[in-house]
XYZ file of C-alpha atoms in Angstrom:
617
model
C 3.524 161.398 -69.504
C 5.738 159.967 -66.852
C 5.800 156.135 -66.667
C 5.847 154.604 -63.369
C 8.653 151.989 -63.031
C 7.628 148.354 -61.271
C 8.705 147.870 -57.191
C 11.885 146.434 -56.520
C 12.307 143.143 -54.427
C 14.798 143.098 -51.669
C 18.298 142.375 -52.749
C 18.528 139.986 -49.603
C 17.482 136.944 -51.072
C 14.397 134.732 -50.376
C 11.011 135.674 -48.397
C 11.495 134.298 -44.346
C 8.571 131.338 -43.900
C 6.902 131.799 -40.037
C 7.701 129.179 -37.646
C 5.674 126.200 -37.485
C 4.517 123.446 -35.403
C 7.319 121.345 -36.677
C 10.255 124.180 -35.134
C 8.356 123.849 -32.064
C 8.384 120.715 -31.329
C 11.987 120.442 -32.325
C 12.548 123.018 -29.798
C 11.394 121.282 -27.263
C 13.269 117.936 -27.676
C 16.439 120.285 -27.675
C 15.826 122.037 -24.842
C 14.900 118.525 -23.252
C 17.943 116.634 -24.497
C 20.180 119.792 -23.177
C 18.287 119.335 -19.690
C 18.618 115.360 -19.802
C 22.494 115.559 -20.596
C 22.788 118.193 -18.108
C 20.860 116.211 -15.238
C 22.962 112.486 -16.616
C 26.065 114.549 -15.862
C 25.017 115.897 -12.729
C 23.690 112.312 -11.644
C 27.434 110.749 -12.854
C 29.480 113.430 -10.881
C 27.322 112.656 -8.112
C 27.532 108.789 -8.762
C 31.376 109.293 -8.941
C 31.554 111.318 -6.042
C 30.115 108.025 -4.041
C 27.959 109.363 -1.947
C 26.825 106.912 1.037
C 23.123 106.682 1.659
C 21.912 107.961 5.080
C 19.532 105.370 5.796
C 22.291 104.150 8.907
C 21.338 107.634 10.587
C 17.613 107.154 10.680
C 18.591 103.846 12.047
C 21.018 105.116 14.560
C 22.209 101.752 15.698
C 25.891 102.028 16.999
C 28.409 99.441 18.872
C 28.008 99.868 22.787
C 30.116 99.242 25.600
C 29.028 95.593 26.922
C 29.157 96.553 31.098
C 29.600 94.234 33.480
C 28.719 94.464 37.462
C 30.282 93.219 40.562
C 27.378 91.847 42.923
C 26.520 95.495 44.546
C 26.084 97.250 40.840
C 29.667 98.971 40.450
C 31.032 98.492 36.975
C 34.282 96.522 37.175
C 34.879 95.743 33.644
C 34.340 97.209 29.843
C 33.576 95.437 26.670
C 33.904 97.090 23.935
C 35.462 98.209 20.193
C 34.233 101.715 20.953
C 33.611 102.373 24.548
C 30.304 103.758 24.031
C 26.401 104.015 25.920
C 23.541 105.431 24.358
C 21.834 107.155 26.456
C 18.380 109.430 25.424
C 18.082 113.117 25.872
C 15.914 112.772 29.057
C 19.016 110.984 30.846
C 20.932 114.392 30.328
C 21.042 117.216 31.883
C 18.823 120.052 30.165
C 22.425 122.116 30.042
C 24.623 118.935 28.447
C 23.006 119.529 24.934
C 22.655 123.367 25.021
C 26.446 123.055 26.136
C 27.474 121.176 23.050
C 25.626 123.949 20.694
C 27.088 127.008 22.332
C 30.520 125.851 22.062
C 30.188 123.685 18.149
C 27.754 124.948 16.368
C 25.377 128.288 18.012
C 23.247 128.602 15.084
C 22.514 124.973 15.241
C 18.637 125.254 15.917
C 18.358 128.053 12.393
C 20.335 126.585 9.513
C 19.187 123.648 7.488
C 22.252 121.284 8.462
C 24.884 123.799 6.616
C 25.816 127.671 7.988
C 27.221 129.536 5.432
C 28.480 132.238 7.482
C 30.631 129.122 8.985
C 31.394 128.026 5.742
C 32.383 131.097 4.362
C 34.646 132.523 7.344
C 36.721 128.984 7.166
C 37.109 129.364 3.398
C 38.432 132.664 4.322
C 40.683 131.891 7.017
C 41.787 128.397 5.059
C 43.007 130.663 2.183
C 44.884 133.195 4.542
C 46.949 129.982 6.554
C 47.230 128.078 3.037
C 45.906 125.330 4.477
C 42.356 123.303 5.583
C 42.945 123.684 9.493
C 39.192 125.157 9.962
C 36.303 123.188 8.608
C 33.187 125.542 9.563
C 31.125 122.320 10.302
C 27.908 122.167 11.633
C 26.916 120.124 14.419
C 24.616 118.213 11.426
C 28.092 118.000 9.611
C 29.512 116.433 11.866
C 27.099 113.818 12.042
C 27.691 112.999 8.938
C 31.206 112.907 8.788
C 31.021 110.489 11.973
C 28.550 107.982 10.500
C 29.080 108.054 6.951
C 32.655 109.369 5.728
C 35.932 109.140 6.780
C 37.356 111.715 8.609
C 40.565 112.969 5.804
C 40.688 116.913 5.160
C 39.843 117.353 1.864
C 37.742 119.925 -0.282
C 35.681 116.944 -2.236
C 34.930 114.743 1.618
C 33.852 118.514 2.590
C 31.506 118.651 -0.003
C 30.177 115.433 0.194
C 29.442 116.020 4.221
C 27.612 118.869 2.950
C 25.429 117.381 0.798
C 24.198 114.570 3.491
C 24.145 117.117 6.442
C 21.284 118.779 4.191
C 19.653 115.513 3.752
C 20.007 114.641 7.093
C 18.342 118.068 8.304
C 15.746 117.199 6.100
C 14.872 114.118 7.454
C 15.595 114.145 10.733
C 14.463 116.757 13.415
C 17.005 118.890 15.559
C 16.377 116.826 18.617
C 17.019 113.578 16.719
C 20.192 114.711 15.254
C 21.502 116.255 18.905
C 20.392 112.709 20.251
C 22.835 110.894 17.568
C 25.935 113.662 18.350
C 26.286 113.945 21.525
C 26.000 109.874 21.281
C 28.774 108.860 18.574
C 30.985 111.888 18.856
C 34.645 111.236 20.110
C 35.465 112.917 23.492
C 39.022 111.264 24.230
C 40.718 108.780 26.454
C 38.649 106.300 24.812
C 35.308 107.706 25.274
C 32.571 108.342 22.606
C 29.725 109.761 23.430
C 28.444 111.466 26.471
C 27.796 109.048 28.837
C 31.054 106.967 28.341
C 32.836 110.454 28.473
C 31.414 111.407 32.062
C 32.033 108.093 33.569
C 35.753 107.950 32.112
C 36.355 111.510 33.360
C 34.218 112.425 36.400
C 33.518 108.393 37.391
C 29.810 109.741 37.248
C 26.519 108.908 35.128
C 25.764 112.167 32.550
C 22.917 112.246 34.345
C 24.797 113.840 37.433
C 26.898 116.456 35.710
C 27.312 119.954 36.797
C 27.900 122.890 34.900
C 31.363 122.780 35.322
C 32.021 119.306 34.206
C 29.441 119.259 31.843
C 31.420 122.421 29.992
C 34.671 120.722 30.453
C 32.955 117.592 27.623
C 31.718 120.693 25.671
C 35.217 121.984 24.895
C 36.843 118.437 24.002
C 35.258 117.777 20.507
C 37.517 120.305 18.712
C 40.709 118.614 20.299
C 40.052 115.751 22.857
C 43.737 114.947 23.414
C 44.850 118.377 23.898
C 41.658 119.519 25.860
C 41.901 116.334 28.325
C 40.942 117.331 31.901
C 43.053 114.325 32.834
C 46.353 115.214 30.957
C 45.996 118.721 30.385
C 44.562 120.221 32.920
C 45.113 123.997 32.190
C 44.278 123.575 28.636
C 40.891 121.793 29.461
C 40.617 124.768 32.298
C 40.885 127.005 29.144
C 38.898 125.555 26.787
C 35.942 125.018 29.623
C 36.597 128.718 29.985
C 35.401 129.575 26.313
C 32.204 126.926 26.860
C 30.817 128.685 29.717
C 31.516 132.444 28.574
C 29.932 130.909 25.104
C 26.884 129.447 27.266
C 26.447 132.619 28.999
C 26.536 135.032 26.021
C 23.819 132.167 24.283
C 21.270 132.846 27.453
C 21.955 129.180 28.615
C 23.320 130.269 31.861
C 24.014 133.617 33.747
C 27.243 135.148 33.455
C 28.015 134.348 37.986
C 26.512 131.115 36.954
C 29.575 130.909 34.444
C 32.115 132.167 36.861
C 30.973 129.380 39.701
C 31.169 126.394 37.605
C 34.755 127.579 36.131
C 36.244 128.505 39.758
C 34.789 125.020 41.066
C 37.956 122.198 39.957
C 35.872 118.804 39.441
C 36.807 115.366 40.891
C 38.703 114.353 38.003
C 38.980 110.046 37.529
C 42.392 109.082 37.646
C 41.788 105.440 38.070
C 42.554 103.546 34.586
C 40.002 101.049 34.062
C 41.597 97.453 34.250
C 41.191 93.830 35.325
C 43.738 94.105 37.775
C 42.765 91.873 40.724
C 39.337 90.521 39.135
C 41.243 89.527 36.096
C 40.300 85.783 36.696
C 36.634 86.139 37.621
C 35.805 88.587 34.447
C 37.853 86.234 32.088
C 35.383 83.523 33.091
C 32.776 85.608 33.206
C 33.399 87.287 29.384
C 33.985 83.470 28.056
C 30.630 81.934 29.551
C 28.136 85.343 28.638
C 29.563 84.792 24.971
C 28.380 81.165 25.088
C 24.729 82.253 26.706
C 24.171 84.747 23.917
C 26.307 83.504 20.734
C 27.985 86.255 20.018
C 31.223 88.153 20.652
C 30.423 90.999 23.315
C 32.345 93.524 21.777
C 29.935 95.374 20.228
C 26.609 94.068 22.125
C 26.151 96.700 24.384
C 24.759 94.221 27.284
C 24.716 94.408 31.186
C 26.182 91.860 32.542
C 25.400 91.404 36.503
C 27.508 88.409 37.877
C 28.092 87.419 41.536
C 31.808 88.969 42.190
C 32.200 90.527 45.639
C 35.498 92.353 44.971
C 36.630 92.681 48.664
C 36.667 88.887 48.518
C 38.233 88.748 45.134
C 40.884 91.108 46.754
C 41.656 89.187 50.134
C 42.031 85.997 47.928
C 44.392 87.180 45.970
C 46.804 88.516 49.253
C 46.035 85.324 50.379
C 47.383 83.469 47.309
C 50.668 85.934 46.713
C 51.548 85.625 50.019
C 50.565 81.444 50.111
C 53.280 80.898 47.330
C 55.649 83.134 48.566
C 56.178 81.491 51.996
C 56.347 77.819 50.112
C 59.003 79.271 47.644
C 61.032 80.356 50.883
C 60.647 77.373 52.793
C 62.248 75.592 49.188
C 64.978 78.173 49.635
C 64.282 78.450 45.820
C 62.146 81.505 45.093
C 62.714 81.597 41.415
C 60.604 77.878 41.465
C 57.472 79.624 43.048
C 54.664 77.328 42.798
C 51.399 78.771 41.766
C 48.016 78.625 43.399
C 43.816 79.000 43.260
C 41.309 79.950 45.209
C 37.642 79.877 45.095
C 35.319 81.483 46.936
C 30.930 79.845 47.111
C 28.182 80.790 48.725
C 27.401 77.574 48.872
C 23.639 77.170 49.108
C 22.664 79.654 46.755
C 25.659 78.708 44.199
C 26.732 82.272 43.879
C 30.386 82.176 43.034
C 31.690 84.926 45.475
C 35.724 85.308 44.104
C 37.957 83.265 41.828
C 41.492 83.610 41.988
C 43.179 81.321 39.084
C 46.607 82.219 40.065
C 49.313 84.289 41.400
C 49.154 87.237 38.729
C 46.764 87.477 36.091
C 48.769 90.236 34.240
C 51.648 87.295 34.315
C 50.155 84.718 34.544
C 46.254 84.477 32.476
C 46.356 80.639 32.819
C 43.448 80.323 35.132
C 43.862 76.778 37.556
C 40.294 77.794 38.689
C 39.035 76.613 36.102
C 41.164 75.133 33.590
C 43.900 73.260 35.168
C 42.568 69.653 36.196
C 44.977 68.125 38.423
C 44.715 65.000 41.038
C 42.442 65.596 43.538
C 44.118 63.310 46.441
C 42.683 62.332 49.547
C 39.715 65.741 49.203
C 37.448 63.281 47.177
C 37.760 60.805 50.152
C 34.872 62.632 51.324
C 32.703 61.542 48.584
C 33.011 57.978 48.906
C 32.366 57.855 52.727
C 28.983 60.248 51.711
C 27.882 56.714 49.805
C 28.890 54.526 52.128
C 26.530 56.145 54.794
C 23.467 56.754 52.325
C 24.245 52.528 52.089
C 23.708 52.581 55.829
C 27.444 52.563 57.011
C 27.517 54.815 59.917
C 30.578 56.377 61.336
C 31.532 54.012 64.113
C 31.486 51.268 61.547
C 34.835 49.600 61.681
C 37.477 49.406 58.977
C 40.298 47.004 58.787
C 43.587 48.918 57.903
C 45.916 46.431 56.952
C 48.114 45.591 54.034
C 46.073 44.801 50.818
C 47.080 43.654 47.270
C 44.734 44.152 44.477
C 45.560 42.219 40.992
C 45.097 44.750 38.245
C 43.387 43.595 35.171
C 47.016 43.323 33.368
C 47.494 40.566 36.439
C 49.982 43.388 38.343
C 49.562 43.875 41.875
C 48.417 47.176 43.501
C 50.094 47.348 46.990
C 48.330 50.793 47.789
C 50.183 52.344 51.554
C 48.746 55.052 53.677
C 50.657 58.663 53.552
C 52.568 57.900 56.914
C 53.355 53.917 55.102
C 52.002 52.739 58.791
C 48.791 50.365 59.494
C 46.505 51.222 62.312
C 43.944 47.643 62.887
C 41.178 48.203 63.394
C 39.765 51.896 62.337
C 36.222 53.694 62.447
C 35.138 55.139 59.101
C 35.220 58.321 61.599
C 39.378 57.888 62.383
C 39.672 56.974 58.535
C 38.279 60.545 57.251
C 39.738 62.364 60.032
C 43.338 60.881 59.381
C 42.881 60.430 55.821
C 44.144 56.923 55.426
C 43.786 54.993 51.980
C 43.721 51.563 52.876
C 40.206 52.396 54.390
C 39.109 54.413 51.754
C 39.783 52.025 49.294
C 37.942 48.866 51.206
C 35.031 51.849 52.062
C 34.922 51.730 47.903
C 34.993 47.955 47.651
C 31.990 47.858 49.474
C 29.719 50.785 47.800
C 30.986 49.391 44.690
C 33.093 52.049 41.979
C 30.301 52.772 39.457
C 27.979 54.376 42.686
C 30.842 56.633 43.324
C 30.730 57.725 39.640
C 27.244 58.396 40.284
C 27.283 60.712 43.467
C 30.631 62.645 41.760
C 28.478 63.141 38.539
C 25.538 64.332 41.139
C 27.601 66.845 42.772
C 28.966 68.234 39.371
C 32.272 66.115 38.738
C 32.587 66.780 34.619
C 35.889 64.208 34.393
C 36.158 60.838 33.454
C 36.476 58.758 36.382
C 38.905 56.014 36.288
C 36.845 52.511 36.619
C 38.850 50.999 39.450
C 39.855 51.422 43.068
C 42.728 53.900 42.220
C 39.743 56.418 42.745
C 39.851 55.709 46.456
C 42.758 57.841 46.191
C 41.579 60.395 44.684
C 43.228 59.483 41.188
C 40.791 61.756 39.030
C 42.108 65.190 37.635
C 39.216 67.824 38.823
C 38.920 71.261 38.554
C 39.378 73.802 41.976
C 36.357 75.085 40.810
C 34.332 71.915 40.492
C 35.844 70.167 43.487
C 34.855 73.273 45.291
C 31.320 72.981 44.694
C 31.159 68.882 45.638
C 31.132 70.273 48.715
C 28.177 71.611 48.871
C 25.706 69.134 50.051
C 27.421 68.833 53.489
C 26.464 72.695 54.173
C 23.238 72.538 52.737
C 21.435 69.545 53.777
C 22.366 67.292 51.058
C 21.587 69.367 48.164
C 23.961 70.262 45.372
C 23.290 73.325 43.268
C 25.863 74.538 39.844
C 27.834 77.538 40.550
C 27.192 80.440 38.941
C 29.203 83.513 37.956
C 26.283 85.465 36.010
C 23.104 86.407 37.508
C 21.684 87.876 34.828
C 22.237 89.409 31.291
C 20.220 92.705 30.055
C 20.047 94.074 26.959
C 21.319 98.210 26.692
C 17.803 99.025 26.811
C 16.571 97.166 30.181
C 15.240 93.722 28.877
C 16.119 90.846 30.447
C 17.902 88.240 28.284
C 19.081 85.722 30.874
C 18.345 85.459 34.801
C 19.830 82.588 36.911
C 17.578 80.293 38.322
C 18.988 78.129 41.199
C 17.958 74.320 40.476
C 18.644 72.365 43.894
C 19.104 68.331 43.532
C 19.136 66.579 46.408
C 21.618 64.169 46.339
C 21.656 62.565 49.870
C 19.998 62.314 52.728
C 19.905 65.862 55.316
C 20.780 63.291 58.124
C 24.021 61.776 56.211
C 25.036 65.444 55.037
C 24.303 66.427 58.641
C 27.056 63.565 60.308
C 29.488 64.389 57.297
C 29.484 67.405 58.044
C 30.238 66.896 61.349
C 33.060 64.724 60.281
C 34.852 67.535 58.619
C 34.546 69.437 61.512
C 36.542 66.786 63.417
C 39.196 66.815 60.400
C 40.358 70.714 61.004
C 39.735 70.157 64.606
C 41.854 66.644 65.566
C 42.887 65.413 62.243
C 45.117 66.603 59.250
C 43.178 69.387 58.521
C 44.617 71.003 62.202
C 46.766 73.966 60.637
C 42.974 75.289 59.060
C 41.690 75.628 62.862
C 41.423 78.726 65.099
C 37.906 80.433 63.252
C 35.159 81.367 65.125
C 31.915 79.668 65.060
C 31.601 75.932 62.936
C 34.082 75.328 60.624
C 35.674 72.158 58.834
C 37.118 70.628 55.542
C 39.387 68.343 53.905
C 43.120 68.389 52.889
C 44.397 66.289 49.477
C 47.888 65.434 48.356
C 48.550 64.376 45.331
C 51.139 61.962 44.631
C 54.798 62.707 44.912
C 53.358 65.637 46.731
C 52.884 67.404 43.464
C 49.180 68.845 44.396
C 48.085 70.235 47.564
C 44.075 70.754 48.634
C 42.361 71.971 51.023
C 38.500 72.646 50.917
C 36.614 73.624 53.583
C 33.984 75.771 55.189
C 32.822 78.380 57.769
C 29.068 78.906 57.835
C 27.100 78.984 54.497
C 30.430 80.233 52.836
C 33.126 77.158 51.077
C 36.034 78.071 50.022
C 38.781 75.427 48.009
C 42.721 76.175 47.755
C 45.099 74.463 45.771
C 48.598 74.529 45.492
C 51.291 73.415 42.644
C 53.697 73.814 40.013
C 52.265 74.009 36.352
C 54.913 71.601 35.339
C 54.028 68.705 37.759
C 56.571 68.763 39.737
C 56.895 67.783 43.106
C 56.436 70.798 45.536
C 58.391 69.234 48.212
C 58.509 66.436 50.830
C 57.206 68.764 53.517
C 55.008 70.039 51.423
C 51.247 68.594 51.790
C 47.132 69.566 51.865
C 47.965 70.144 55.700
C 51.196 72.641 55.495
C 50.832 74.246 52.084
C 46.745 74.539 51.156
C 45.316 74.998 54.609
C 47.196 77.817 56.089
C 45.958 79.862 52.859
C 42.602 78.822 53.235
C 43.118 79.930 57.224
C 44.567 83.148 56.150
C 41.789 84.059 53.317
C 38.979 83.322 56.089
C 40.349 84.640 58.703
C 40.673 88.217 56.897
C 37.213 87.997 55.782
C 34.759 86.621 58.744
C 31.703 88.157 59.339
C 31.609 89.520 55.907
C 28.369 89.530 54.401
């Protein structure tokens, strides 16, 4: 009988136990600590890589160009770090964005902020060149690179732009991110953004493009120096070309459309934007709006409407050049040119009309306008006979001119002389203004007392401390062209005063109103005493020293000053509602001449100034 033998167990070693609930779970951390490490190293490269957050986009808040306006709405001067205006969609032409896509970025309106086919055709050509001359970049790319990197060619900035223009996409809608582009991009000569770009190159609004100019923009992102329509011409012809066949084979326009706008040459700017002859009234202008709102204009992006009327601006200038030029010859030293100011008031309304502050404002900034204070000789004399009459003088009251000496309070004697060192008796107030004698003027002051001339030159805007004796008689206060100007005033308007004004209002980029003058009158004598002063100016240009300032049409009068020494010459004077003050002399005090006086030197360049501009409105 056979005998079985027992089974054999397997040589292998120990029976495998079935997984459990313990192996599970273990699992499951693993996997979950392999995800977490993976994720923390993801979340440090991308912490390392420094990637900016794109809440500045959805916030598109950019510097603007602050603009401001000469009194009929032309632009004469630019504020600005970046010379740019935001403008919406709506105020651009349908074509202007459609432009931009055809030539940048045609598949704009189907990828998700990144085209690979882009991406991948760069890569390609990159590796063939050996180099990073194409980027592939997507209009949305570009966005981001503008806003949020800076603009070096490297593989690591690349990626990073890649990553936010897929945010970006995400978050913002095509129209929004066409809005920001065609707003911040760089278009050359200074100009970012659309609207800055048509005004630098066409002198136009982008509002009032054509196709032609509006493809000539569309070609200057990929090279704005090289594509300039301004410097190169055949280049930008070229390039404008490409936009238009582009725009044609896109369905934006037709293909004769294409040919029209490209055999139609556009009015290109050539005029360089600069202060040139207005330099003086915009410095004034760009000091003062800073002081209104606080800030530095820079980056405000604020219209500024002031009351320059360039023609005048211009003529006053000629009228200063050719003022100092004809002094320096008669001193048969031209290299010692004196220098000279002008300004220019409508008097009743305040609006301050031109401001010339000297010879040559690319020379010479210094603006006597406004800053220089010199001695304003015998043109305050005015303002001390205006208080003698509102104290009842009248202008056939008599005046004693005869020799006087006044004990100072240091017990010195003042023996003040007239200009000619003559006496004359027995003298109207009338004769005294006309003839500008100081003995009279100083006895007019004894009687109206010093302190109620203070008052009336404070009333009519004098900012400078006035001396507190007789010596003001003379005119021994250092004023402002600007200020003396305006004091003025209340003989053209019937005894009201009002403060000039350069601005007329301030608006925000959007259209609000953040300043608008307001013209406060005082009146600060009587319509009858302005009324016979008046006419006692009129008597001045026509019989007394103010003769050389005669030969307008219609009513016109004023005052001449001379300083002493003859160091500062005036004249001030008007022709219907319009006032206009010149004065003449060296910025180092000296003596212009003994020839030289308010008569010879100020009033012929007040004469010449009005005469070129009567009847202008």
């Amino acid at each position: 009988m056979a005998v079985s033998s027992a089974p054999k167990r397997p040589a292998s070693g120990k029976r495998k136990k079935p997984l459990n609930e313990k192996h599970v779970i273990g699992f499951v951390f693993g996997v979950g600590g392999l995800i977490t490490l993976f994720l923390g190293i993801l979340l440090l490269g991308l912490y390392q890589l420094d990637i900016p957050g794109i809440r500045n986009v959805s916030h598109y808040q950019p510097p603007q160009t602050t603009l401001i306006y000469d009194r009929h709405g032309v632009v004469v001067d630019r504020v600005f770090t970046q010379n740019r205006i935001v403008i919406g969609l709506d105020r651009m032409p349908p074509l202007l964005p459609k432009a931009f896509v055809a030539a940048e970025d045609g598949r704009f309106y189907e990828h998700q902020g990144l085209d690979f086919f882009s991406v991948l055709r760069a890569l390609i050509n990159n590796l063939r060149q050996g180099g990073k001359s194409q980027g592939g970049s997507t209009i949305t790319q570009q966005v981001a690179k503008g806003l949020l990197l800076t603009p070096e060619k490297t593989y690591l900035r690349k990626f990073k732009e890649a990553i936010l223009a897929w945010r970006i996409d995400r978050m913002l809608s095509k129209d929004e991110i066409i809005y920001i582009y065609l707003n911040h991009i760089y278009l050359g000569d200074g100009a970012y953004g659309v609207e800055a770009a048509a005004q630098t190159y066409f002198a136009k609004h982008a509002s009032e493009l054509n196709i032609g100019e509006i493809a000539l923009l569309a070609g200057l992102p990929q090279a704005p120096s090289r594509y300039s329509p301004i410097d190169h011409w055949e280049k930008a012809h070229t390039r404008q070309r490409y936009v238009l066949n582009r725009m044609a084979a896109d369905g934006y326009i037709s293909e004769s459309e294409a040919l029209a706008a490209y055999n139609i040459a556009p009015k290109l700017n050539r005029e360089k934007t600069a202060a040139g002859d207005n330099g003086y009234y915009l410095q004034v202008v760009r000091k003062r709006a800073e002081q209104m709102i606080g800030t530095s204009l820079v980056s405000a992006g604020l219209r500024i409407y002031t009351n320059l009327d360039q023609r005048l601006q211009l003529e006053g200038q000629r009228a200063v050049q050719a003022g100092v030029r004809a002094i320096a010859a008669r001193s048969n030293n031209k290299q010692l040119q004196p220098e000279a100011a002008l300004v220019v008031l409508e008097a009743c309304s305040g609006r301050l009309r031109a401001l010339v502050g000297g010879s040559d404002f690319g020379k010479t900034p210094f603006n006597r306008a406004v800053q220089a204070r010199r001695p304003a000789g015998s043109v305050f004399k005015p303002l001390i006979y205006s208080v003698a009459l509102e104290k009842g003088w009248q202008p056939n009251t008599v005046i004693n001119d005869e020799p006087i000496s006044i004990t100072g309070a240091d017990g010195t004697p003042w023996r003040p002389k007239n200009f000619s060192g003559r006496h004359h008796g027995q003298v109207s107030l009338k004769t005294s203004l006309i003839h500008s004698y100081n003995i009279p003027a100083i006895k007019t002051m004894q009687y109206t007392g010093v302190k109620a001339v203070h008052r009336f030159a404070a009333s009519v805007g004098l900012s400078s401390e006035m001396p507190p004796d007789l010596s003001l008689a003379l005119g021994a206060v250092d004023v402002s062209p600007l200020e003396m100007s305006a004091a003025y005033e209340p003989y053209v308007c019937e005894g009201s005063w009002v403060q000039p004004t350069l601005i007329e209002k301030i608006q925000t980029h959007d259209g609000k109103t953040i300043y608008q003058h307001r013209a406060e009158h005082s009146a600060v004598m009587s319509p009858r005493n302005a009324a016979v002063m008046k006419s006692l100016l009129v008597d001045v240009v026509r019989q007394g020293t103010g003769r050389r300032a005669s030969g307008l049409p219609g009513v016109s009068g004023g005052k001449t000053g001379t300083s002493d020494d003859n160091r500062d010459a005036w004249f001030i004077g008007f022709q219907g509602d319009r006032i206009a003050g010149v004065w003449v002399g060296h910025d180092r005090n000296q003596s212009l001449g003994s020839t030289e006086n308010g008569g010879r030197t100020a009033a012929p360049i007040w004469l010449d100034f009005m005469q070129r501009t009567y009847g202008w409105q």
